[in-house]
N, CA, C and O of each residue as an XYZ file, in Angstrom:
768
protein
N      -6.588      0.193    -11.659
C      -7.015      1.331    -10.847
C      -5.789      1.974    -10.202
O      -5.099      1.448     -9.328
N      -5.598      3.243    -10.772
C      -4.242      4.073    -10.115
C      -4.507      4.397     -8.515
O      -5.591      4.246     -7.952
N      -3.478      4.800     -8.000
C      -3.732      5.744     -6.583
C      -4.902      6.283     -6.574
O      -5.872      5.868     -5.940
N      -4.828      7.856     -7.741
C      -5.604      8.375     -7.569
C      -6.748      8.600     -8.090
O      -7.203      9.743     -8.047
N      -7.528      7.459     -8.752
C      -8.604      6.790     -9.616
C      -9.530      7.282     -8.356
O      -8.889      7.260     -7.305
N     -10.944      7.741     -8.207
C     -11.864      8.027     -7.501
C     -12.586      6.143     -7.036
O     -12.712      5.033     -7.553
N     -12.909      6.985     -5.536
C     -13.607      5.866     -4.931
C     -14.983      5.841     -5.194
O     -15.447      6.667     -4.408
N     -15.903      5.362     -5.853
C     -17.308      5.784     -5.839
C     -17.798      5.243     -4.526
O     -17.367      4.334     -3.816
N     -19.203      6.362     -4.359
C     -20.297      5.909     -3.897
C     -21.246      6.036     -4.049
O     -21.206      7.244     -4.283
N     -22.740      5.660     -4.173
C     -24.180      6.364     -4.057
C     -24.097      7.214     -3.305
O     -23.677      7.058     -2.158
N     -24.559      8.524     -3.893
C     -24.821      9.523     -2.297
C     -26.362      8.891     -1.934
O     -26.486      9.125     -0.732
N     -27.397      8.312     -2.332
C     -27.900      8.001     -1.124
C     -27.865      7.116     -0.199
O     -28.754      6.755      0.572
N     -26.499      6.685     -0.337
C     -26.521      5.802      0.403
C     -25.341      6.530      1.924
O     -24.736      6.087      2.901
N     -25.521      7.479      1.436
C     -24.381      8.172      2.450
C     -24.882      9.638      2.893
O     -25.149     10.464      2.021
N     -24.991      9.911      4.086
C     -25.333     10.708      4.846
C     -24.302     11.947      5.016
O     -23.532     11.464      5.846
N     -23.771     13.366      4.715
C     -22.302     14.411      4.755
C     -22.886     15.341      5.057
O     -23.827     15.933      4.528
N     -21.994     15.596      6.469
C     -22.363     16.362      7.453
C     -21.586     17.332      7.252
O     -20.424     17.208      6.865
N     -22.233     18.544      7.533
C     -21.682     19.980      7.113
C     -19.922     20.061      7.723
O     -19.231     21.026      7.395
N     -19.434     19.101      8.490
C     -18.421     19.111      8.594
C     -16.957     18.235      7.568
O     -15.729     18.163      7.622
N     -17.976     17.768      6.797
C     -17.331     16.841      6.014
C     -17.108     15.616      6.433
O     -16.150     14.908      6.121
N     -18.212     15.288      7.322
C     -17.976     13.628      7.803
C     -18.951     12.440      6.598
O     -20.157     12.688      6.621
N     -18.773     11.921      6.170
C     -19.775     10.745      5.168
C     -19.602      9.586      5.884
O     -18.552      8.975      6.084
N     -21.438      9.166      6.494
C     -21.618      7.977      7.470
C     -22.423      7.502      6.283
O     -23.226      8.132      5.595
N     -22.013      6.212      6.198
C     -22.975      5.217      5.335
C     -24.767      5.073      6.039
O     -25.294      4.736      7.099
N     -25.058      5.412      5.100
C     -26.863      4.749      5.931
C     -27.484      3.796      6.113
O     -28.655      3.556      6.408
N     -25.997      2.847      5.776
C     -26.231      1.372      6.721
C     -25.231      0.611      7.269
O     -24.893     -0.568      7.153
N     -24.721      1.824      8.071
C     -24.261      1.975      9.328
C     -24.882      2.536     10.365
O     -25.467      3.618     10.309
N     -24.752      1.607     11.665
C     -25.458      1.507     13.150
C     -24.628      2.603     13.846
O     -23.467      2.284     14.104
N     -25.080      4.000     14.239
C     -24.784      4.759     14.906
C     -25.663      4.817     15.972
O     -26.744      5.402     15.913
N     -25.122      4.065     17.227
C     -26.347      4.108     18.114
C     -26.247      5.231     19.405
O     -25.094      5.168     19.832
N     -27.043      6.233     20.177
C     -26.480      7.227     20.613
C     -25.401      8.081     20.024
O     -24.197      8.176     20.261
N     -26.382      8.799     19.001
C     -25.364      9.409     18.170
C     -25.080     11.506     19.069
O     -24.168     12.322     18.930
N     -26.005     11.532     19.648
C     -25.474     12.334     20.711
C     -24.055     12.448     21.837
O     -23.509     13.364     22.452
N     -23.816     10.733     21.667
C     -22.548     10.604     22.725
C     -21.336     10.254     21.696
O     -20.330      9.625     22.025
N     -21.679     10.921     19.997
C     -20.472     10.410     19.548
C     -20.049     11.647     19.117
O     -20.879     12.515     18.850
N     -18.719     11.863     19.003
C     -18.311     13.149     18.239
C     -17.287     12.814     17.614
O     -16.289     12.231     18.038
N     -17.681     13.432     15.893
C     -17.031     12.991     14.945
C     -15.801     14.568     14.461
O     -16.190     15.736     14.485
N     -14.730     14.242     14.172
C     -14.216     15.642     14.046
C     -14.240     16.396     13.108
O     -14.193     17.626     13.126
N     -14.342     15.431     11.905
C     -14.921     15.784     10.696
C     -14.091     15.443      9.709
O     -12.894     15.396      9.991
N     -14.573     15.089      8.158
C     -13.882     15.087      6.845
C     -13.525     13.267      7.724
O     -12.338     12.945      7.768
N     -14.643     12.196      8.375
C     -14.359     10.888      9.103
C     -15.172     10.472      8.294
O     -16.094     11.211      7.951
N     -15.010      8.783      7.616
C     -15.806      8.453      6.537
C     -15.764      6.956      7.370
O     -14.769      6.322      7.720
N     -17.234      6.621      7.562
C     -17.711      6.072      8.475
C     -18.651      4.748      7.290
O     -19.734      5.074      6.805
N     -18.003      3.267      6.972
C     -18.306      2.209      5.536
C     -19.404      1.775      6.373
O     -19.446      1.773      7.603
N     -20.627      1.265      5.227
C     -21.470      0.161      6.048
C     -21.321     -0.735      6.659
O     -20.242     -1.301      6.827
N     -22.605     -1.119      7.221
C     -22.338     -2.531      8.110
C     -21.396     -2.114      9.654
O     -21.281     -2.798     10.671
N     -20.742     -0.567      9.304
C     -19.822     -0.144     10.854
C     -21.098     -0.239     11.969
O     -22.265     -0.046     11.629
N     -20.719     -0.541     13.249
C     -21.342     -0.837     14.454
C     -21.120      0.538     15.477
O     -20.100      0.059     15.973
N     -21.247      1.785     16.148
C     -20.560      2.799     16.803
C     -21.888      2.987     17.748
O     -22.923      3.627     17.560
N     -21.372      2.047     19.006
C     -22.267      2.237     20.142
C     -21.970      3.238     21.253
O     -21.350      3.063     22.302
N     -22.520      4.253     20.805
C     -22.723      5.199     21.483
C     -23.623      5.577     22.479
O     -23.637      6.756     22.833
N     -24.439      4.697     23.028
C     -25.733      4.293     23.623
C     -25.402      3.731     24.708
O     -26.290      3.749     25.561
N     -24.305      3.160     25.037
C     -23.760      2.507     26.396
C     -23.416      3.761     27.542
O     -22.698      4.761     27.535
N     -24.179      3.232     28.343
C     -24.458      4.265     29.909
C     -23.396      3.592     30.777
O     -22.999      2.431     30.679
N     -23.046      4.437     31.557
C     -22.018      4.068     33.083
C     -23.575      4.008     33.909
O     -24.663      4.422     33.507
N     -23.174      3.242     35.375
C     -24.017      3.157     35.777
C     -24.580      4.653     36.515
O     -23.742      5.551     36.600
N     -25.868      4.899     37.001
C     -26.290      6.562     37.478
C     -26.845      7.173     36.324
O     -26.438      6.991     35.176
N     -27.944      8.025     36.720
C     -28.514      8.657     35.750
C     -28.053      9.638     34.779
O     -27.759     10.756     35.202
N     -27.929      9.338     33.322
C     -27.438     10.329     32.829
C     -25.816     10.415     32.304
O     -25.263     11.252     31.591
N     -25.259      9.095     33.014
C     -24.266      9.406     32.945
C     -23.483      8.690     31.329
O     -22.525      7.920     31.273
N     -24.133      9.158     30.389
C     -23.631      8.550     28.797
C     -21.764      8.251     28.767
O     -20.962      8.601     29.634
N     -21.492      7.544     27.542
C     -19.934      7.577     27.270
C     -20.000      7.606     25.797
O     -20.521      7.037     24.837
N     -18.834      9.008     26.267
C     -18.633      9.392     24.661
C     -17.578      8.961     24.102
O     -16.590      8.626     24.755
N     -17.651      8.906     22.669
C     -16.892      8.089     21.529
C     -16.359      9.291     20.806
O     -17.271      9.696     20.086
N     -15.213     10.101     20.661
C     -14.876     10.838     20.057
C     -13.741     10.139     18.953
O     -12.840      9.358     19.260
N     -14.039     10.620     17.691
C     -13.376     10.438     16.607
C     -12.612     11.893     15.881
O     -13.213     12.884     15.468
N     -11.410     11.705     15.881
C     -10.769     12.614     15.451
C     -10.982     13.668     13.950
O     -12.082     14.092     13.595
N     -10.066     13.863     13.440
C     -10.195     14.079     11.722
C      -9.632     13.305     11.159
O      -8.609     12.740     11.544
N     -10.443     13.075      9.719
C      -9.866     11.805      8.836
C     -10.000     10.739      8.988
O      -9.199     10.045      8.361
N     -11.018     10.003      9.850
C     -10.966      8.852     10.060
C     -11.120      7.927      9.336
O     -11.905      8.355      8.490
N     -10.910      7.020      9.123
C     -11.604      5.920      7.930
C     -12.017      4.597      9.054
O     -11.136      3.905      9.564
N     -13.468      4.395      9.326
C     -13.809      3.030      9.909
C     -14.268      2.260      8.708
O     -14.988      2.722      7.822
N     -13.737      0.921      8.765
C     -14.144      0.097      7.285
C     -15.418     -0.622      7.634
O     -16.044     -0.329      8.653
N     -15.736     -1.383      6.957
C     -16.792     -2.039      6.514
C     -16.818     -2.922      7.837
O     -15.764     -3.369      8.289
N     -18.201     -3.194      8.530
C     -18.415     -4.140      9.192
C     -17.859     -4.505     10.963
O     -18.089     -5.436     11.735
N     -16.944     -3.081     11.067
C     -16.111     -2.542     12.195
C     -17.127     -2.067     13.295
O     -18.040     -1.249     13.186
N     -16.661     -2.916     14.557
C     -17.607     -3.027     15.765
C     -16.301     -2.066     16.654
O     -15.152     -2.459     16.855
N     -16.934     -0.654     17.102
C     -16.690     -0.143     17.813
C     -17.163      0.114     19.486
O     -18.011      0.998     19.606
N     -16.870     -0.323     20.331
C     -17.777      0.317     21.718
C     -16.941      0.848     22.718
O     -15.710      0.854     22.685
N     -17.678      1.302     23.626
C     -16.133      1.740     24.632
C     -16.190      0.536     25.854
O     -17.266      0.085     26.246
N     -15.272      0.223     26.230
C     -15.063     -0.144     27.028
C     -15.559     -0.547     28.521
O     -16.097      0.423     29.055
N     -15.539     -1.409     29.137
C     -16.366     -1.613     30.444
C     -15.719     -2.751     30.978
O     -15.214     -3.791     30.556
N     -16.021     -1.865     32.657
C     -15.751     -3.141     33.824
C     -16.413     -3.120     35.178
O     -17.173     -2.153     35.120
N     -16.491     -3.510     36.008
C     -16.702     -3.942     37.210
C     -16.365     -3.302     38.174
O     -15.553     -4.025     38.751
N     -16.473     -2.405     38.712
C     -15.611     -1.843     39.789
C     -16.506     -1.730     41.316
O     -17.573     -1.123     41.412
N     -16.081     -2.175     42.024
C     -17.381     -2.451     43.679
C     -18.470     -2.435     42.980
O     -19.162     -1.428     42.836
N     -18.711     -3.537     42.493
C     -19.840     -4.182     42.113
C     -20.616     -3.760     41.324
O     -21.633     -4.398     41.055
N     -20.245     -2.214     40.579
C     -21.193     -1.468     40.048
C     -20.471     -1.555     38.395
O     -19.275     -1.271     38.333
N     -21.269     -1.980     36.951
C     -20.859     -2.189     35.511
C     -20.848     -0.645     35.459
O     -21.595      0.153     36.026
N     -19.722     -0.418     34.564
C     -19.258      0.680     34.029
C     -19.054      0.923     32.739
O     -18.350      0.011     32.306
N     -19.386      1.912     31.664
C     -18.627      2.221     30.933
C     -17.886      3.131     30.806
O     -18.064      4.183     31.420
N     -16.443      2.856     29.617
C     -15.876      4.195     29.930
C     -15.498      4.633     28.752
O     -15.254      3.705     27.980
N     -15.307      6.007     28.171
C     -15.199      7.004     27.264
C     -14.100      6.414     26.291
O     -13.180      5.875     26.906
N     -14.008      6.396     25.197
C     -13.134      5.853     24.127
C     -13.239      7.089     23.222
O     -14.225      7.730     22.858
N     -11.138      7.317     22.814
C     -10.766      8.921     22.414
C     -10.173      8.661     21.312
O      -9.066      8.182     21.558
N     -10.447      8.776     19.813
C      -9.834      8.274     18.644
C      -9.447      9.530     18.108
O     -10.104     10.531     17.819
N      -7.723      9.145     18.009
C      -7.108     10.456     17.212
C      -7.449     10.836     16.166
O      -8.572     10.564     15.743
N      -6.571     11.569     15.468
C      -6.828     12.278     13.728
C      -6.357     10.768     12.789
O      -6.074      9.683     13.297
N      -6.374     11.001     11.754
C      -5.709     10.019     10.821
C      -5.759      9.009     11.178
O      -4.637      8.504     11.189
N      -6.876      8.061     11.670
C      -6.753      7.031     12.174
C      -7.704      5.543     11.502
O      -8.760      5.204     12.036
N      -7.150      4.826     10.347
C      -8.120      3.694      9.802
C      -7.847      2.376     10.357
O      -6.767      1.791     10.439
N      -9.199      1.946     10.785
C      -9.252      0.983     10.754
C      -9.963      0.280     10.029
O     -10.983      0.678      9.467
N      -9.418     -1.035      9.953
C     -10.132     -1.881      8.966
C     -11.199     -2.450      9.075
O     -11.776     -2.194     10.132
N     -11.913     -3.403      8.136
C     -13.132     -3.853      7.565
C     -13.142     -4.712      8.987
O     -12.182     -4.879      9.739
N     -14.367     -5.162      9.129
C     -14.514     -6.273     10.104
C     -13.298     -6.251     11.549
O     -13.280     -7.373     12.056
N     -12.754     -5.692     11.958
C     -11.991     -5.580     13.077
C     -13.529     -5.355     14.255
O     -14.739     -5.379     14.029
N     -12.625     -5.121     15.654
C     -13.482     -4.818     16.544
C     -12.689     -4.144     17.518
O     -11.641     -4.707     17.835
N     -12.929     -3.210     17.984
C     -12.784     -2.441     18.954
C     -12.962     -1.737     19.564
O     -13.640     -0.747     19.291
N     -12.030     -2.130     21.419
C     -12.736     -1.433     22.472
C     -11.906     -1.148     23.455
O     -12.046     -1.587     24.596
N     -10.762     -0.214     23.001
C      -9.664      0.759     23.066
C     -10.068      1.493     23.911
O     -11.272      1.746     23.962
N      -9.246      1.995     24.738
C      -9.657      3.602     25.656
C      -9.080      4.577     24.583
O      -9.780      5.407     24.004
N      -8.022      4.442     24.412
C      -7.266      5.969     23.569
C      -6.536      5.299     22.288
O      -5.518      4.608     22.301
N      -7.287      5.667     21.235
C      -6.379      5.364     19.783
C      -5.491      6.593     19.629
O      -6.166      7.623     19.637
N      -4.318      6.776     19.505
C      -3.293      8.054     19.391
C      -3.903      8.424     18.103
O      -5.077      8.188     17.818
N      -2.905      9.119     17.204
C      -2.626     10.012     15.895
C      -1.909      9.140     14.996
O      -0.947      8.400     15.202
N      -2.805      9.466     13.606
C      -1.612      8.719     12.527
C      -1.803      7.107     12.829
O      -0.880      6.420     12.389
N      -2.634      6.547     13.368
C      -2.844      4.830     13.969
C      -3.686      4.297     12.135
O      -4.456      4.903     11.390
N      -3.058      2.992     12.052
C      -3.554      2.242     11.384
C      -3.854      0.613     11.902
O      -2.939      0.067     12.519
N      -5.198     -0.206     11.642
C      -5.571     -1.157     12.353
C      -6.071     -1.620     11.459
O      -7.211     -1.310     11.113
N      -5.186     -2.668     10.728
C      -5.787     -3.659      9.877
C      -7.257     -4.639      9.880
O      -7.964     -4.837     10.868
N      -7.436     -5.061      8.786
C      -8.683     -6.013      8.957
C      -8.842     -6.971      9.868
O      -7.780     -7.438     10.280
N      -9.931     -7.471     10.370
C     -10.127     -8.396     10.893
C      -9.461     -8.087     12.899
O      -9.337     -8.774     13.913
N      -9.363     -7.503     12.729
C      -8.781     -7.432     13.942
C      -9.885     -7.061     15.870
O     -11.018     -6.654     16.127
N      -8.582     -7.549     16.780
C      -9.546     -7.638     17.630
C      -8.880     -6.733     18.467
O      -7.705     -7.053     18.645
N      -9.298     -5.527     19.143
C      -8.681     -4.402     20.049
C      -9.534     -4.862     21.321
O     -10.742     -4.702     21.489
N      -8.827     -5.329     21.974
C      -9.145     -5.642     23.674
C      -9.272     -4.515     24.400
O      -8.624     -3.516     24.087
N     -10.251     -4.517     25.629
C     -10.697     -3.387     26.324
C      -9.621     -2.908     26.840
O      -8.632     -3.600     27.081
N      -9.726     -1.402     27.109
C      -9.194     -0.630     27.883
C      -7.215     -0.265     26.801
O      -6.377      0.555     27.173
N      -7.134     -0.873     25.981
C      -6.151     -1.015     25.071
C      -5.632      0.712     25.099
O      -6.421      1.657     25.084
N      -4.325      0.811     25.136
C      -3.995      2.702     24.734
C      -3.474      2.107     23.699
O      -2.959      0.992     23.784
N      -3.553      2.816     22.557
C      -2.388      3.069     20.912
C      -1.586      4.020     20.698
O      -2.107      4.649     19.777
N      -0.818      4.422     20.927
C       0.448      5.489     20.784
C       0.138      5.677     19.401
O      -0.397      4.953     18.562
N       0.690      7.025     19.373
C       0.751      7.982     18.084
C       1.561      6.973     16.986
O       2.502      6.327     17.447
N       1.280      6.839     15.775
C       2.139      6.305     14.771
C       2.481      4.815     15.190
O       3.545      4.248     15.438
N       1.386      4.478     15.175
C       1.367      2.547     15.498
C       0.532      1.975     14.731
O      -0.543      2.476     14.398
N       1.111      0.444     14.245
C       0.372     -0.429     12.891
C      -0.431     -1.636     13.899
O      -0.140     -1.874     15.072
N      -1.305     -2.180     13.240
C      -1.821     -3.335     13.969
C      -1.857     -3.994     12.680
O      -2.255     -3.335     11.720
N      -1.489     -5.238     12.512
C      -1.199     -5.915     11.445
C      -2.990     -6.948     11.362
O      -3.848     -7.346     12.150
N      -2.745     -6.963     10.045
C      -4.560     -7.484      9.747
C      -4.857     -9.145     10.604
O      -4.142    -10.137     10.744
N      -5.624     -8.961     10.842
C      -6.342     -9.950     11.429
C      -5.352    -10.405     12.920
O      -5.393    -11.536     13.404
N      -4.802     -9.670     13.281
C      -3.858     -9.747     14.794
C      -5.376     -9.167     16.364
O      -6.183     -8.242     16.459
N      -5.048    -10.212     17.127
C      -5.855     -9.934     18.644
C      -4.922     -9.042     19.533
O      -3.699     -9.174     19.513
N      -5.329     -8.468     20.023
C      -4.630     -7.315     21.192
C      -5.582     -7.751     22.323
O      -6.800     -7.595     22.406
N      -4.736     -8.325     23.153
C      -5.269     -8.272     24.271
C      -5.838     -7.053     25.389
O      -5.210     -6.001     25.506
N      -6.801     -7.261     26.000
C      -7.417     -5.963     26.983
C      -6.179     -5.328     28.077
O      -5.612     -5.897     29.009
N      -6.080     -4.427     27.739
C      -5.209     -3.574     28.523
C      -3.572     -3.428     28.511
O      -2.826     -2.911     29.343
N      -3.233     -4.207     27.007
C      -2.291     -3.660     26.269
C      -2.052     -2.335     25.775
O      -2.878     -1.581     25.259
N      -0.642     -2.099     26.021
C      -0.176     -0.400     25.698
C       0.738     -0.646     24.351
O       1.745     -1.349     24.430
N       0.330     -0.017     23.074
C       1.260     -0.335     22.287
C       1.983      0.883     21.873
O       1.421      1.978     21.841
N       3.120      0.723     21.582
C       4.049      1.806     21.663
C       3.982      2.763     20.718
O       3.186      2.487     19.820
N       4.638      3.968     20.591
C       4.568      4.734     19.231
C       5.304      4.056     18.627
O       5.995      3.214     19.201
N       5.357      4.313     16.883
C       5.755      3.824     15.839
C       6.300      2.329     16.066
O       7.481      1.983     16.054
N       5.115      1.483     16.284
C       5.445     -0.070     16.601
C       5.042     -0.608     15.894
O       4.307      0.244     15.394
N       4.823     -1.847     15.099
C       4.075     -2.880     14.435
C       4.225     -3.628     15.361
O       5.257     -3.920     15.965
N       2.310     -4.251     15.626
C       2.011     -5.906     16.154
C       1.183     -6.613     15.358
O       0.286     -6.306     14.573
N       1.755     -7.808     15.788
C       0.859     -8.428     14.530
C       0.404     -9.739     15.617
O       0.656     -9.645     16.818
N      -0.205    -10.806     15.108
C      -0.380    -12.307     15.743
C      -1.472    -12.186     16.583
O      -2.112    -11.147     16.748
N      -1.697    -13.321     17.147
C      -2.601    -13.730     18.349
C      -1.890    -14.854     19.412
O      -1.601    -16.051     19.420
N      -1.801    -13.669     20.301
C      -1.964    -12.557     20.903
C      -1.204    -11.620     20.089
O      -0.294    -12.205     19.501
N      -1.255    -10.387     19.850
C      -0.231     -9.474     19.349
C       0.875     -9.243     19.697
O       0.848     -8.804     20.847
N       2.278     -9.333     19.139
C       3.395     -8.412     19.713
C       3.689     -7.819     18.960
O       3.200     -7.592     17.854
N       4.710     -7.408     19.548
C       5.984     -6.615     18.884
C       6.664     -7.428     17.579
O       7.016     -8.607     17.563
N       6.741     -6.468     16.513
C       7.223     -7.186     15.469
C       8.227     -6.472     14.898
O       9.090     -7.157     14.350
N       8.382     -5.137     14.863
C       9.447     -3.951     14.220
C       9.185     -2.615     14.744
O       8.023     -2.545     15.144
N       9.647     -1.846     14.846
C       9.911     -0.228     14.845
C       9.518      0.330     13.580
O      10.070     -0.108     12.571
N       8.453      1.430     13.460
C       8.396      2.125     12.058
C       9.407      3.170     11.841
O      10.400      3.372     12.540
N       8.960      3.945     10.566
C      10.083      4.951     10.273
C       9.742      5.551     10.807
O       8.614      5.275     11.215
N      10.533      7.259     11.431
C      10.153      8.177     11.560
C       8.776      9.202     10.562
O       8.159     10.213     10.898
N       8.720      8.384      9.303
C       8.001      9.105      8.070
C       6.649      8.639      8.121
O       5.992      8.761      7.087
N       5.757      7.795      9.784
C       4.933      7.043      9.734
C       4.108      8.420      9.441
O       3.397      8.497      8.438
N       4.210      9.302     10.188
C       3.159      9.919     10.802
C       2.969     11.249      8.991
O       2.014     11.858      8.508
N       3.865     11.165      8.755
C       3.635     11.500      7.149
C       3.039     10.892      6.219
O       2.447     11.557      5.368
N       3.051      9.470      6.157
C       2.703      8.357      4.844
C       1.069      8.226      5.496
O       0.204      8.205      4.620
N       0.650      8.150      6.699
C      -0.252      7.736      7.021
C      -1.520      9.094      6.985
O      -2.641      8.948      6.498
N      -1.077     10.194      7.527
C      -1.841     11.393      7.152
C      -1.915     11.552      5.429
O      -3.061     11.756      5.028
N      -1.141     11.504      4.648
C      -1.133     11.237      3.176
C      -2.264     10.588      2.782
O      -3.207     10.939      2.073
N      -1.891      9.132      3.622
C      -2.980      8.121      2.998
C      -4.353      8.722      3.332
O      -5.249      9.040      2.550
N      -4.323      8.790      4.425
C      -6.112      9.046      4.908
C      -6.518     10.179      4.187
O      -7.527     10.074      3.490
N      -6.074     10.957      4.219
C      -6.343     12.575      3.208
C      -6.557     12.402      1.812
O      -7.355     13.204      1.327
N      -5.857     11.236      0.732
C      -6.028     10.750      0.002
C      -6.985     10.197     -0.305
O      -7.825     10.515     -1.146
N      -6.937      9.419      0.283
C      -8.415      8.198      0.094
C      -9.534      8.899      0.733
O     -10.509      8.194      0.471
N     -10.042     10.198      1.635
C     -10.899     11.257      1.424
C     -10.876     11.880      0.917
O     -11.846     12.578      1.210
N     -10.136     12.490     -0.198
C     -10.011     12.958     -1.507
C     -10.649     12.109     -2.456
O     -11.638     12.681     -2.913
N     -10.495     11.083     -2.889
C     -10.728      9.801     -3.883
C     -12.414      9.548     -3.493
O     -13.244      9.385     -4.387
N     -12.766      9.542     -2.065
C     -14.195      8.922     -1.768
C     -15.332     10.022     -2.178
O     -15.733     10.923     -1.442
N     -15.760      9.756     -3.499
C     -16.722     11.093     -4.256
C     -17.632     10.019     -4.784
O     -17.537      8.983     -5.442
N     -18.782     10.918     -4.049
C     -20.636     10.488     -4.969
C     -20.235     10.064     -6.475
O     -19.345     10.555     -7.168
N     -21.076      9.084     -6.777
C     -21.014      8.689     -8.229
C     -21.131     10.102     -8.730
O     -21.668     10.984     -8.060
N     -20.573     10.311    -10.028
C     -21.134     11.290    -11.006
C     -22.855     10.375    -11.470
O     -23.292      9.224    -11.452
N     -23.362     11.812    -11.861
C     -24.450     11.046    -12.449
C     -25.149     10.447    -13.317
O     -25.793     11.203    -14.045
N     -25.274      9.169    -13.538
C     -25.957      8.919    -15.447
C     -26.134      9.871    -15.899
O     -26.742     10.898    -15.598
N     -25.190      9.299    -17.208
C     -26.127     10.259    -18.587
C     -27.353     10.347    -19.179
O     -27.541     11.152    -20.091
């Protein structure tokens, strides 16, 4: 299978929204009013996007904004964030840049994913977490809650650190990729 060999899918198994977003239809979009997708975001089954979590007070929803291009993989537990503050549970708003994949089975519950972010499989994004523009999370690595990771950084491990500096060419290879592989992700053609 080359690069640019097509990704199949069933279209009925996929939902494409006049903006060019494709959510699997078995994927859990819960409060899909408090999510905003930016579009041409390709959203694998089994993804989790709780959008349904209230701050405390009437009315008061938290929104999940997803940039352009997103790729959430397979089995990826998204929520926003929450804490305690004079006694009252909170949630709070989680802001996902453009170009931003994460992987299959990860989990996260990030305040701000930057631009150009990639987040390997398996992985665990601790609350309240910021991601700088052009940052790797290496597969199956834990980020602790209220870690800041830098632009163009790789972390990897459990707990995560610092492992290298990327190129300046992150924020190129990574818009490539995602634009690519939404290029490649096309409805089966249909039996003959």
């Amino acid at each position: 299978m080359t690069m640019d060999s097509p990704i199949y899918y069933a279209k009925s198994e996929f939902i494409e929204t006049d903006t060019g977003n494709k959510v699997s239809r078995r994927a859990v979009i819960a409060g899909p009013q408090n999510i905003i997708l930016g579009g041409k975001t390709i959203i694998s089954h089994g993804a989790i996007i709780r959008g349904d979590l209230r701050r405390t007070g009437p009315g008061h929803a938290v929104v999940i904004s997803l940039g352009r291009y997103c790729l959430i993989g397979e089995g990826c537990v998204m929520r926003p964030p929450y804490k305690t503050y004079r006694g009252a549970f909170n949630y709070y708003p989680m802001k996902i840049g453009d170009h931003v994949h994460i992987g299959a089975g990860s989990v996260v519950e990030a305040a701000t994913i930057g631009n150009h972010v990639e987040i390997g499989k398996n992985c665990v994004i601790g609350k309240f977490t910021i991601i700088k523009d052009c940052a790797k999370i290496a597969d199956d690595t834990i980020i602790p809650s209220n870690t800041v990771i830098p632009a163009l950084s790789i972390f990897s491990g459990s707990p995560g650190r610092f492992v290298e500096d990327l190129p300046e060419s992150t924020q190129e290879m990574v818009e490539a990729h995602t634009k690519q592989y939404y290029t490649r992700f096309q409805s089966q053609p249909t039996d003959r």
